[in-house]
């Protein structure tokens, strides 16, 4: 039976991240990450994992034989599948071979310890070999890190005003500006799909599509409740108000067909759009509302100039929401026993506080406080996003240690 490398590693998928990357993080995260990398050194190369690596090496030999056969291109679908597998497992097997060779070098150096003339040289070789072995083990962990299938996808960004009245709507506008600026820094494209403006500015709700490489991998931890503490412009006595918004990050469905939507399960309503847009947008029934009966999801789009364009955008958002719902249900079944440090993405969960009087942003999931609120709200989010990603992987590594 031919097994893919994902199947081979189904029972042992250790996770890690480069130590050097963590060195720029706050002390608490660095200490925790360092401890968990120590766990990695102790458990990563268990015999069971080495056996699976050996099986993967044999699989690569088999794939190489298949790719060198004369009739490999007769079935292009199969050829592409084998080519992808070859590209995925080659770097893993190369590191495994390097690991085996380094182990052999260390054994050879141990054998030289009995020779007085070679003892000092052998000890140096053993020490350098052990260090190299640890580095290779870390690299293997990175290569074996299970990849989120949605990481490279575009996203649907949804921001909704919560408690706090008009100030909440203004904060929703600030959050959208922050994410838009961050997207610009990443050279991503931002397209507003629908927006309901607040009475004094900002948004009651805004939904946008963000296109770009790795958009979901960087933004997926932004889902949740965001709280702001500041003195509103309308406050005459200088009192600090607390308001909140919810953010949802949804991976875009590859296409509508990626999610099965039965036409009999939806109701399409049209109505006249409201808000800015000129005479055309206010005098024709161009706005679209789609109701999906099985899930109860309702999507409205009105920013397009035609009913056809709004329907297409609404169907895209509906597909993304259905897909996100399916993924959430699947994840809750698989990982219901444990909620990790980064959080579930539940929109009712408070994940971050923006305190303007103190100039700080605190992410409550990892207890990280940064006194650079102006820079972050202008889109300089790398330090915050990288810290979340590092903590997430460190948490997965701690789970690996517990399991072993």
mmCIF file of C-alpha atoms in Angstrom, residues 133-280:
data_model
loop_
_atom_site.group_PDB
_atom_site.id
_atom_site.type_symbol
_atom_site.label_atom_id
_atom_site.label_comp_id
_atom_site.label_asym_id
_atom_site.label_seq_id
_atom_site.Cartn_x
_atom_site.Cartn_y
_atom_site.Cartn_z
ATOM 1 C CA UNK A 133 22.257 16.950 15.693
ATOM 2 C CA UNK A 134 20.043 19.243 17.778
ATOM 3 C CA UNK A 135 19.938 21.814 14.971
ATOM 4 C CA UNK A 136 18.941 19.149 12.443
ATOM 5 C CA UNK A 137 16.249 17.865 14.814
ATOM 6 C CA UNK A 138 14.821 21.378 15.092
ATOM 7 C CA UNK A 139 14.833 21.741 11.305
ATOM 8 C CA UNK A 140 13.056 18.412 10.956
ATOM 9 C CA UNK A 141 10.382 19.609 13.376
ATOM 10 C CA UNK A 142 9.818 22.698 11.244
ATOM 11 C CA UNK A 143 9.522 20.573 8.109
ATOM 12 C CA UNK A 144 7.095 18.186 9.806
ATOM 13 C CA UNK A 145 4.935 21.006 11.156
ATOM 14 C CA UNK A 146 1.341 20.292 10.069
ATOM 15 C CA UNK A 147 0.238 23.026 7.721
ATOM 16 C CA UNK A 148 -3.156 24.655 8.002
ATOM 17 C CA UNK A 149 -4.744 24.040 4.567
ATOM 18 C CA UNK A 150 -6.239 27.532 4.705
ATOM 19 C CA UNK A 151 -2.992 29.408 5.449
ATOM 20 C CA UNK A 152 -2.353 30.570 1.888
ATOM 21 C CA UNK A 153 -5.943 31.590 1.215
ATOM 22 C CA UNK A 154 -7.433 35.050 0.896
ATOM 23 C CA UNK A 155 -9.676 36.138 3.743
ATOM 24 C CA UNK A 156 -13.023 37.712 4.427
ATOM 25 C CA UNK A 157 -12.645 40.345 7.174
ATOM 26 C CA UNK A 158 -15.787 41.168 9.167
ATOM 27 C CA UNK A 159 -15.848 43.955 11.772
ATOM 28 C CA UNK A 160 -18.978 44.754 13.767
ATOM 29 C CA UNK A 161 -19.605 47.449 16.342
ATOM 30 C CA UNK A 162 -20.597 46.107 19.750
ATOM 31 C CA UNK A 163 -21.235 47.783 23.087
ATOM 32 C CA UNK A 164 -20.467 51.473 23.352
ATOM 33 C CA UNK A 165 -22.868 53.169 20.954
ATOM 34 C CA UNK A 166 -21.361 55.660 18.493
ATOM 35 C CA UNK A 167 -17.889 55.223 19.987
ATOM 36 C CA UNK A 168 -18.034 51.523 19.121
ATOM 37 C CA UNK A 169 -18.742 52.413 15.493
ATOM 38 C CA UNK A 170 -15.791 54.812 15.454
ATOM 39 C CA UNK A 171 -13.583 52.079 16.888
ATOM 40 C CA UNK A 172 -14.763 49.703 14.151
ATOM 41 C CA UNK A 173 -13.549 52.288 11.647
ATOM 42 C CA UNK A 174 -10.195 52.497 13.437
ATOM 43 C CA UNK A 175 -9.807 48.718 13.334
ATOM 44 C CA UNK A 176 -10.588 48.615 9.630
ATOM 45 C CA UNK A 177 -8.035 51.352 9.024
ATOM 46 C CA UNK A 178 -5.442 49.387 11.039
ATOM 47 C CA UNK A 179 -6.001 46.204 9.040
ATOM 48 C CA UNK A 180 -6.068 48.117 5.743
ATOM 49 C CA UNK A 181 -2.726 49.763 6.539
ATOM 50 C CA UNK A 182 -1.265 46.402 7.532
ATOM 51 C CA UNK A 183 -2.517 44.910 4.252
ATOM 52 C CA UNK A 184 -0.827 47.748 2.347
ATOM 53 C CA UNK A 185 2.468 46.935 4.074
ATOM 54 C CA UNK A 186 2.060 43.311 2.991
ATOM 55 C CA UNK A 187 1.130 44.439 -0.548
ATOM 56 C CA UNK A 188 -2.255 42.806 -0.275
ATOM 57 C CA UNK A 189 -5.403 44.025 -2.014
ATOM 58 C CA UNK A 190 -8.369 45.194 0.078
ATOM 59 C CA UNK A 191 -11.873 45.275 -1.408
ATOM 60 C CA UNK A 192 -14.869 46.460 0.628
ATOM 61 C CA UNK A 193 -17.810 44.145 -0.015
ATOM 62 C CA UNK A 194 -20.409 45.843 2.140
ATOM 63 C CA UNK A 195 -20.433 48.585 4.761
ATOM 64 C CA UNK A 196 -23.017 50.086 7.098
ATOM 65 C CA UNK A 197 -21.741 53.463 8.216
ATOM 66 C CA UNK A 198 -22.236 54.786 11.736
ATOM 67 C CA UNK A 199 -24.249 57.926 12.426
ATOM 68 C CA UNK A 200 -21.194 59.938 13.517
ATOM 69 C CA UNK A 201 -18.599 58.086 11.457
ATOM 70 C CA UNK A 202 -16.984 54.685 11.490
ATOM 71 C CA UNK A 203 -19.042 51.591 10.796
ATOM 72 C CA UNK A 204 -21.814 49.606 12.358
ATOM 73 C CA UNK A 205 -20.561 46.756 10.194
ATOM 74 C CA UNK A 206 -17.989 46.414 7.442
ATOM 75 C CA UNK A 207 -17.065 43.328 5.434
ATOM 76 C CA UNK A 208 -14.024 43.287 3.156
ATOM 77 C CA UNK A 209 -12.068 40.812 1.106
ATOM 78 C CA UNK A 210 -8.279 40.812 1.515
ATOM 79 C CA UNK A 211 -6.276 39.124 -1.230
ATOM 80 C CA UNK A 212 -2.633 38.234 -0.800
ATOM 81 C CA UNK A 213 -0.151 35.459 -0.188
ATOM 82 C CA UNK A 214 -0.432 34.045 3.327
ATOM 83 C CA UNK A 215 -3.236 36.418 4.325
ATOM 84 C CA UNK A 216 -5.052 33.853 6.473
ATOM 85 C CA UNK A 217 -1.866 32.549 8.116
ATOM 86 C CA UNK A 218 -1.051 36.038 9.408
ATOM 87 C CA UNK A 219 -4.542 37.276 10.215
ATOM 88 C CA UNK A 220 -6.294 34.196 11.596
ATOM 89 C CA UNK A 221 -5.568 35.039 15.237
ATOM 90 C CA UNK A 222 -7.366 38.411 14.975
ATOM 91 C CA UNK A 223 -10.808 36.840 15.409
ATOM 92 C CA UNK A 224 -12.441 37.748 18.690
ATOM 93 C CA UNK A 225 -13.561 40.664 20.825
ATOM 94 C CA UNK A 226 -11.502 43.876 20.676
ATOM 95 C CA UNK A 227 -11.973 46.459 23.467
ATOM 96 C CA UNK A 228 -11.005 50.142 23.415
ATOM 97 C CA UNK A 229 -10.550 52.488 26.370
ATOM 98 C CA UNK A 230 -10.302 56.193 25.541
ATOM 99 C CA UNK A 231 -11.945 59.593 25.919
ATOM 100 C CA UNK A 232 -14.484 60.035 23.075
ATOM 101 C CA UNK A 233 -14.548 63.309 21.121
ATOM 102 C CA UNK A 234 -18.081 63.894 22.406
ATOM 103 C CA UNK A 235 -17.025 63.563 26.071
ATOM 104 C CA UNK A 236 -16.912 67.019 27.723
ATOM 105 C CA UNK A 237 -15.705 65.941 31.175
ATOM 106 C CA UNK A 238 -12.710 63.893 30.067
ATOM 107 C CA UNK A 239 -14.052 60.554 31.263
ATOM 108 C CA UNK A 240 -12.637 57.368 29.760
ATOM 109 C CA UNK A 241 -15.214 55.197 28.006
ATOM 110 C CA UNK A 242 -14.967 51.499 27.198
ATOM 111 C CA UNK A 243 -16.340 50.200 23.916
ATOM 112 C CA UNK A 244 -16.010 46.974 21.990
ATOM 113 C CA UNK A 245 -16.093 45.494 18.501
ATOM 114 C CA UNK A 246 -15.977 41.958 17.187
ATOM 115 C CA UNK A 247 -13.645 40.825 14.414
ATOM 116 C CA UNK A 248 -14.036 37.652 12.361
ATOM 117 C CA UNK A 249 -11.388 36.345 9.948
ATOM 118 C CA UNK A 250 -12.775 33.776 7.518
ATOM 119 C CA UNK A 251 -10.727 31.884 4.898
ATOM 120 C CA UNK A 252 -12.182 32.520 1.472
ATOM 121 C CA UNK A 253 -13.708 29.451 -0.134
ATOM 122 C CA UNK A 254 -11.697 28.548 -3.230
ATOM 123 C CA UNK A 255 -14.839 29.067 -5.213
ATOM 124 C CA UNK A 256 -18.541 28.809 -4.527
ATOM 125 C CA UNK A 257 -18.430 25.158 -5.634
ATOM 126 C CA UNK A 258 -16.007 24.508 -2.763
ATOM 127 C CA UNK A 259 -19.113 24.704 -0.553
ATOM 128 C CA UNK A 260 -22.247 22.942 -1.709
ATOM 129 C CA UNK A 261 -25.080 25.481 -1.769
ATOM 130 C CA UNK A 262 -28.385 24.068 -2.913
ATOM 131 C CA UNK A 263 -30.428 26.786 -4.670
ATOM 132 C CA UNK A 264 -33.494 25.411 -2.905
ATOM 133 C CA UNK A 265 -31.856 26.230 0.449
ATOM 134 C CA UNK A 266 -31.511 29.963 -0.157
ATOM 135 C CA UNK A 267 -33.863 32.907 -0.518
ATOM 136 C CA UNK A 268 -32.802 35.903 -2.582
ATOM 137 C CA UNK A 269 -34.312 39.287 -1.727
ATOM 138 C CA UNK A 270 -33.577 42.578 -3.483
ATOM 139 C CA UNK A 271 -34.029 46.069 -2.088
ATOM 140 C CA UNK A 272 -32.866 49.620 -2.633
ATOM 141 C CA UNK A 273 -29.412 50.369 -1.314
ATOM 142 C CA UNK A 274 -28.968 53.064 1.305
ATOM 143 C CA UNK A 275 -26.111 55.431 2.015
ATOM 144 C CA UNK A 276 -23.691 57.203 -0.280
ATOM 145 C CA UNK A 277 -23.421 56.174 -3.902
ATOM 146 C CA UNK A 278 -25.370 58.612 -6.056
ATOM 147 C CA UNK A 279 -28.742 58.450 -7.712
ATOM 148 C CA UNK A 280 -28.249 55.030 -9.304
#
